[in-house]
XYZ file of C-alpha atoms in Angstrom:
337
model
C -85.831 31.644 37.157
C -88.188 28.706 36.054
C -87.550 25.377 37.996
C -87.306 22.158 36.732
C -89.045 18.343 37.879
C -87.741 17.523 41.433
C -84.483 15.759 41.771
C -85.700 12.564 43.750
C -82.922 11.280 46.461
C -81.286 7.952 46.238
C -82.970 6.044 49.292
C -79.636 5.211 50.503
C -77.847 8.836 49.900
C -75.640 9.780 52.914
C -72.529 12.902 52.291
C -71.120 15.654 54.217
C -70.779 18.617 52.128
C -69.044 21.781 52.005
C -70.901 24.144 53.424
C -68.617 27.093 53.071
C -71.091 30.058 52.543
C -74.331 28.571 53.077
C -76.130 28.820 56.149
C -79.521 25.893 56.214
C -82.395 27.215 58.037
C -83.290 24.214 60.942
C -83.502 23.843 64.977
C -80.644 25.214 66.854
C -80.163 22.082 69.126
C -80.110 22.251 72.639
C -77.461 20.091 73.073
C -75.297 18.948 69.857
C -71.807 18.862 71.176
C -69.544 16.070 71.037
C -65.909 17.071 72.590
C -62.384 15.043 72.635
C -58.951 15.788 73.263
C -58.474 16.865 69.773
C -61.324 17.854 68.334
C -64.819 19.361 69.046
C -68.041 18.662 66.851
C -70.650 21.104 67.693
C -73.766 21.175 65.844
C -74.995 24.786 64.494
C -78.674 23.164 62.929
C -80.517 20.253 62.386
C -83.765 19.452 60.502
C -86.039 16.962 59.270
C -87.972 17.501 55.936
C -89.514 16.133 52.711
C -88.098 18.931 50.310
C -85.385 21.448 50.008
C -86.470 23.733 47.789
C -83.213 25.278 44.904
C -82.355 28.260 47.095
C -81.636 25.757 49.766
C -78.837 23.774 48.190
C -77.747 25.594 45.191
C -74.307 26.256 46.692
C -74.032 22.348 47.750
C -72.852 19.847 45.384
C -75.366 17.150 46.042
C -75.316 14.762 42.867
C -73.299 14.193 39.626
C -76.566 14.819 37.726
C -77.744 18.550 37.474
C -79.712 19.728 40.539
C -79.915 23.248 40.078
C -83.012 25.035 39.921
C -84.921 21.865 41.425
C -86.243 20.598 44.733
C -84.595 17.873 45.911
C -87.124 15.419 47.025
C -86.927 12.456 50.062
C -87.106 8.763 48.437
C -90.548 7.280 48.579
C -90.491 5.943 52.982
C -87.653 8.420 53.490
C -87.107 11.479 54.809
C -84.288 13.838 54.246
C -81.901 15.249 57.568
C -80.036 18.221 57.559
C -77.354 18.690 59.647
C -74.636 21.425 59.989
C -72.281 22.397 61.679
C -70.784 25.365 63.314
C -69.015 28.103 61.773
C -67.199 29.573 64.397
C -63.541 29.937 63.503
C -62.540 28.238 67.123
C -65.710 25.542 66.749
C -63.627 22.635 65.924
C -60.830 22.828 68.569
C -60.089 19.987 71.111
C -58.608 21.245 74.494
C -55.290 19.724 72.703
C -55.207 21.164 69.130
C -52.577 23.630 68.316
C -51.120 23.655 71.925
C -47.682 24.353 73.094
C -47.610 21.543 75.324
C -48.942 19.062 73.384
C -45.381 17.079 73.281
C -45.895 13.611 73.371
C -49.923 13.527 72.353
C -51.002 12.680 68.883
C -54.096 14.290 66.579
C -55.788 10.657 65.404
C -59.043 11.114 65.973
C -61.905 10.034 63.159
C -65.071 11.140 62.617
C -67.670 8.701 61.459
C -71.012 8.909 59.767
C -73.765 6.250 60.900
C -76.712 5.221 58.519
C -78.292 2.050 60.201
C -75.816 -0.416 60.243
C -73.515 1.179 57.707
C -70.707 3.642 59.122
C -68.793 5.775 56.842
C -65.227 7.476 57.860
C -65.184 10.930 57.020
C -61.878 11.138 54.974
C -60.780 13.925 55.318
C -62.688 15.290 58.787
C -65.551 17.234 58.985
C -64.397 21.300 58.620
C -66.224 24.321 59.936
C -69.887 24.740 58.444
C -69.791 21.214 57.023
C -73.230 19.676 55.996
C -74.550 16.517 56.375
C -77.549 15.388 54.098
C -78.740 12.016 54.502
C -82.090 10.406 53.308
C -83.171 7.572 55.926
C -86.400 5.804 56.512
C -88.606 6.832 59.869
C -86.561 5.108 62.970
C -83.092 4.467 61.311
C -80.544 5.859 63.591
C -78.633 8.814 61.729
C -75.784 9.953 63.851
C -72.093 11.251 64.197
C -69.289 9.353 65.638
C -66.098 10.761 66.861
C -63.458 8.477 68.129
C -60.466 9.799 69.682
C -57.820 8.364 72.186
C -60.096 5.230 72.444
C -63.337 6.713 73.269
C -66.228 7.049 71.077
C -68.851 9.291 71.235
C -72.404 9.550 69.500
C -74.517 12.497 68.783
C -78.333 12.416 66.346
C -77.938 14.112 63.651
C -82.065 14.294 63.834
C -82.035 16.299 66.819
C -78.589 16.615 68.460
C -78.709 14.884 70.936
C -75.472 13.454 72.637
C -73.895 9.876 73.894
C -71.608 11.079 76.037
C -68.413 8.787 77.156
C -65.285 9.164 79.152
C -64.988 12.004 81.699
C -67.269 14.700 82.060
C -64.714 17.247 82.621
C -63.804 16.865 78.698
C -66.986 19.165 79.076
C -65.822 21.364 81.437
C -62.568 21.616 81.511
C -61.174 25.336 81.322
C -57.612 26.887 79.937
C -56.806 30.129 81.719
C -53.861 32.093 82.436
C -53.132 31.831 86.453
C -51.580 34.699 88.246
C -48.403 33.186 89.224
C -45.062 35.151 89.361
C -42.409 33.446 91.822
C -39.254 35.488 92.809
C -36.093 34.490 95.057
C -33.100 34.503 95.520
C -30.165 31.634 96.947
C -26.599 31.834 97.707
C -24.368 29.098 96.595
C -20.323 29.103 98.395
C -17.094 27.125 97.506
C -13.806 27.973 97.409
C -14.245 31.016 99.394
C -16.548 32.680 96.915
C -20.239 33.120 96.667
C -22.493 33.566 94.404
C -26.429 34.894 94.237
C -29.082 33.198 92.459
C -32.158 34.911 91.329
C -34.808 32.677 90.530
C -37.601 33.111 88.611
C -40.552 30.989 87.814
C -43.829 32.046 86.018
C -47.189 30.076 84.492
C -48.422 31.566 81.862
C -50.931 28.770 81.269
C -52.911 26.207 82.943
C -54.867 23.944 81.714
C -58.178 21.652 83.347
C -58.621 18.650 81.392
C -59.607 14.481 81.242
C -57.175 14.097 79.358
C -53.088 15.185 78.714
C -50.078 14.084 76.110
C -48.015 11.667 77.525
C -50.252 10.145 80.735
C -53.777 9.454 78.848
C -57.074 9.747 80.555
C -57.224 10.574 83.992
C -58.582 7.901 86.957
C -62.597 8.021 87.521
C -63.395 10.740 89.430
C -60.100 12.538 88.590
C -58.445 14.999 86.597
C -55.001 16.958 85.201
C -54.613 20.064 86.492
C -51.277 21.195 84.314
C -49.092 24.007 84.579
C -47.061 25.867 81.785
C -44.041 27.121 83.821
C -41.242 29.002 82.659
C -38.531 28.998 85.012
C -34.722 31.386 84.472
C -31.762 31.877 86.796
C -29.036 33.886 86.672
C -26.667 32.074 88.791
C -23.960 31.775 85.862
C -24.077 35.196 84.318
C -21.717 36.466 86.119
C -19.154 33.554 85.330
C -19.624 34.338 81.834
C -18.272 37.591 82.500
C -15.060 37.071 84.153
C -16.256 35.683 87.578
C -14.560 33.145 89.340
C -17.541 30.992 90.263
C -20.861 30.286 88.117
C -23.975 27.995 89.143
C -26.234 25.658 87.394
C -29.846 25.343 88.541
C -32.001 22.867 87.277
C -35.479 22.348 88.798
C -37.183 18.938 90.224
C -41.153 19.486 89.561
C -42.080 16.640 91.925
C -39.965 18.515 94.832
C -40.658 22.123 93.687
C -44.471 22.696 92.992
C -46.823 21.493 95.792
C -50.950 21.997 94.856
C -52.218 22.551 98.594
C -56.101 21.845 98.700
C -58.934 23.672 100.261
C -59.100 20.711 103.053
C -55.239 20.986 103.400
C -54.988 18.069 101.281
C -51.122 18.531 99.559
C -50.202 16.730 96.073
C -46.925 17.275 94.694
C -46.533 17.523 90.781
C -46.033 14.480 89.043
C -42.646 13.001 88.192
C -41.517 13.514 84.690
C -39.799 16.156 82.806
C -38.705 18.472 84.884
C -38.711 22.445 84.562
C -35.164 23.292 82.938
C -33.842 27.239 84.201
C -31.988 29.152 81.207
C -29.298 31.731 81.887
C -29.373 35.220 80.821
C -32.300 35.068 78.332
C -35.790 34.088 78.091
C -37.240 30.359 78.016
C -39.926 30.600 74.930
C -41.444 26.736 75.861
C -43.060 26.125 78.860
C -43.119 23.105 81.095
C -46.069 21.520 81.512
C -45.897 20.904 85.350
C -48.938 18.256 86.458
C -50.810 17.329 88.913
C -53.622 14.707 89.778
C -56.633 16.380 91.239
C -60.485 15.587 92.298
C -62.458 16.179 89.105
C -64.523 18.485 91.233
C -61.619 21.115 92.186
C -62.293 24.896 91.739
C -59.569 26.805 93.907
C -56.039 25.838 95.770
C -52.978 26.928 96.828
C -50.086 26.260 94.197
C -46.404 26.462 96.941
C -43.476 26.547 95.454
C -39.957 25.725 97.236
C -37.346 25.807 94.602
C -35.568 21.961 94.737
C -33.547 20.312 92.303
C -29.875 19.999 90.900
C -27.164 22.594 92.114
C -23.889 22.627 90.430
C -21.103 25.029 91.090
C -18.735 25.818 88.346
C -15.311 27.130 88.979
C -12.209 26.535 85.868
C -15.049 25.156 83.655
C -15.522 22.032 85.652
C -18.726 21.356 87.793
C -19.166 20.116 90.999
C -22.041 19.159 92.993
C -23.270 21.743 95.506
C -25.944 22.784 97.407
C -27.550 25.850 98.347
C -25.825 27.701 101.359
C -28.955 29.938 101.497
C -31.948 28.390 99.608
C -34.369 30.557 97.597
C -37.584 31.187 100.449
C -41.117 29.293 99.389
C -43.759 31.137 98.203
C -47.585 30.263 97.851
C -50.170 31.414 94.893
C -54.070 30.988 94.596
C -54.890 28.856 92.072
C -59.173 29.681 91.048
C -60.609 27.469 88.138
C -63.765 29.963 88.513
């Protein structure tokens, strides 16, 4: 197909495109990764250059005018970068986006482009395999800004390199699934009768991070190590069925859930909302259950004591109790790898 004259590039051009289905030759950076709580920008290639020849951005809407079939050429002092990102389906996520227990945190962060001294907000945000093409003169900083929960951090869109700020554990944090399965039982008396109590607490997620909804960025040299707990007793089934006495069980986190450290170190879970037991069926939400750790912590011991709220229930009216036989502590290794 014949080509036409090159399309030359306005000296102060700066977009992100859609790069849905194109993938730009360039350098795979070696770093080109900027993280937050909500969002990750990770940088797939990069490149410097004169000229893109048609076959290079026929699938990206570049100008109003018609570029197809031509070169598109750097400005006369300029050069043209080439920047895209990833195009994994999981590239953009933030150790916060889409989670369950993500009550009380909000997605606001922005995404800024920097020419110089003229910063553009990306409206709407940068998507998987977006492109940025930007023609800047030798020594003008071109770079990507992301902003979220008050932090801003920098990365060059020339070669990928990063500005990091905040903690560094927003860059290696983990999510895993812990192996923790509590079982017990308690015996609650009044009025001559007793009742059993089988207690049941599980994580099925736990989460490693700077930051968390609700309590912000953890203290220098710190970090959230958060539980999602599940948590059912069965203490007024039976009272539903005819029995004469029926028990409520609600659980206290900071009372409940110890985190034991290798130097024997103990930290109890942070104060808040606390783990809520259901009766005869399954909790679907989980409780995040949190606790302040060294930034640098790999394995503990997680002991739990069941603690909180006991309330018998005899003619549907409740009264406070307490346990006559509490369920027994139990203790579960807790390895961030």
């Amino acid at each position: 197909m014949p080509t036409g004259p090159p399309f030359a590039m306005p000296a102060d051009y700066a977009q992100s495109l859609n790069g849905g289905g194109v993938d730009l030759s360039g350098t795979q950076p070696a770093d080109g990764v900027l993280r937050s709580p909500f969002m990750q920008l990770k940088l797939k290639r990069t490149r410097v250059t004169d000229r893109l020849e048609p076959l290079e951005h026929e699938h990206l809407r570049v100008s109003d005018e018609d570029t197809a079939n031509r070169a598109l050429v750097a400005a006369p002092g300029h050069r043209l970068v080439v920047a895209q990102l990833d195009t994994g389906p999981q590239s953009m996520n933030g150790s916060w986006s889409k989670d369950p227990m993500m009550e009380g945190g909000t997605d606001k962060a922005e995404v800024r482009l920097v020419v110089g001294d003229r910063r553009q907000l990306l409206t709407p945000r940068p998507t998987i395999g977006t492109i940025f093409l930007v023609s800047a003169a030798d020594g003008v900083p071109v770079r990507l800004e992301l902003t979220d929960q008050g932090i801003t951090q920098q990365m060059d869109l020339r070669t990928g390199a990063t500005v990091h700020a905040g903690s560094a554990v927003l860059y290696h944090g983990d999510i895993n699934r812990p192996s923790v399965g509590y079982a017990g039982t308690g015996t609650v008396t009044r009025g001559g009768a007793t009742v059993q109590v089988n207690v049941k607490i599980s994580a099925g997620r736990m989460v490693f991070e700077a930051w968390a909804p609700g309590v912000g960025w953890a203290k220098p040299g710190r970090a959230w190590l958060i539980l999602g707990v599940t948590a059912t007793s069965d203490g007024f089934d039976g009272y539903t069925k005819g029995g004469t006495l029926g028990v409520f069980f609600d659980i206290q986190n900071s009372s409940t859930y110890t985190l034991v450290l290798p130097g024997g170190q103990q930290i109890r879970a942070r104060a808040g909302k606390d783990s809520t037991t259901t009766f005869g069926g399954t909790y679907s939400s989980a409780t995040p259950v949190m606790f302040d750790v060294p930034d640098s912590l790999r394995t503990a011991t997680l002991h739990i004591a069941p603690s909180g709220t006991v309330e018998a229930v005899q003619r549907d009216v409740r009264y406070p109790s307490n346990w006559a036989k509490a369920p027994a502590a139990q203790d579960f290794p807790i390895d961030l790898g």
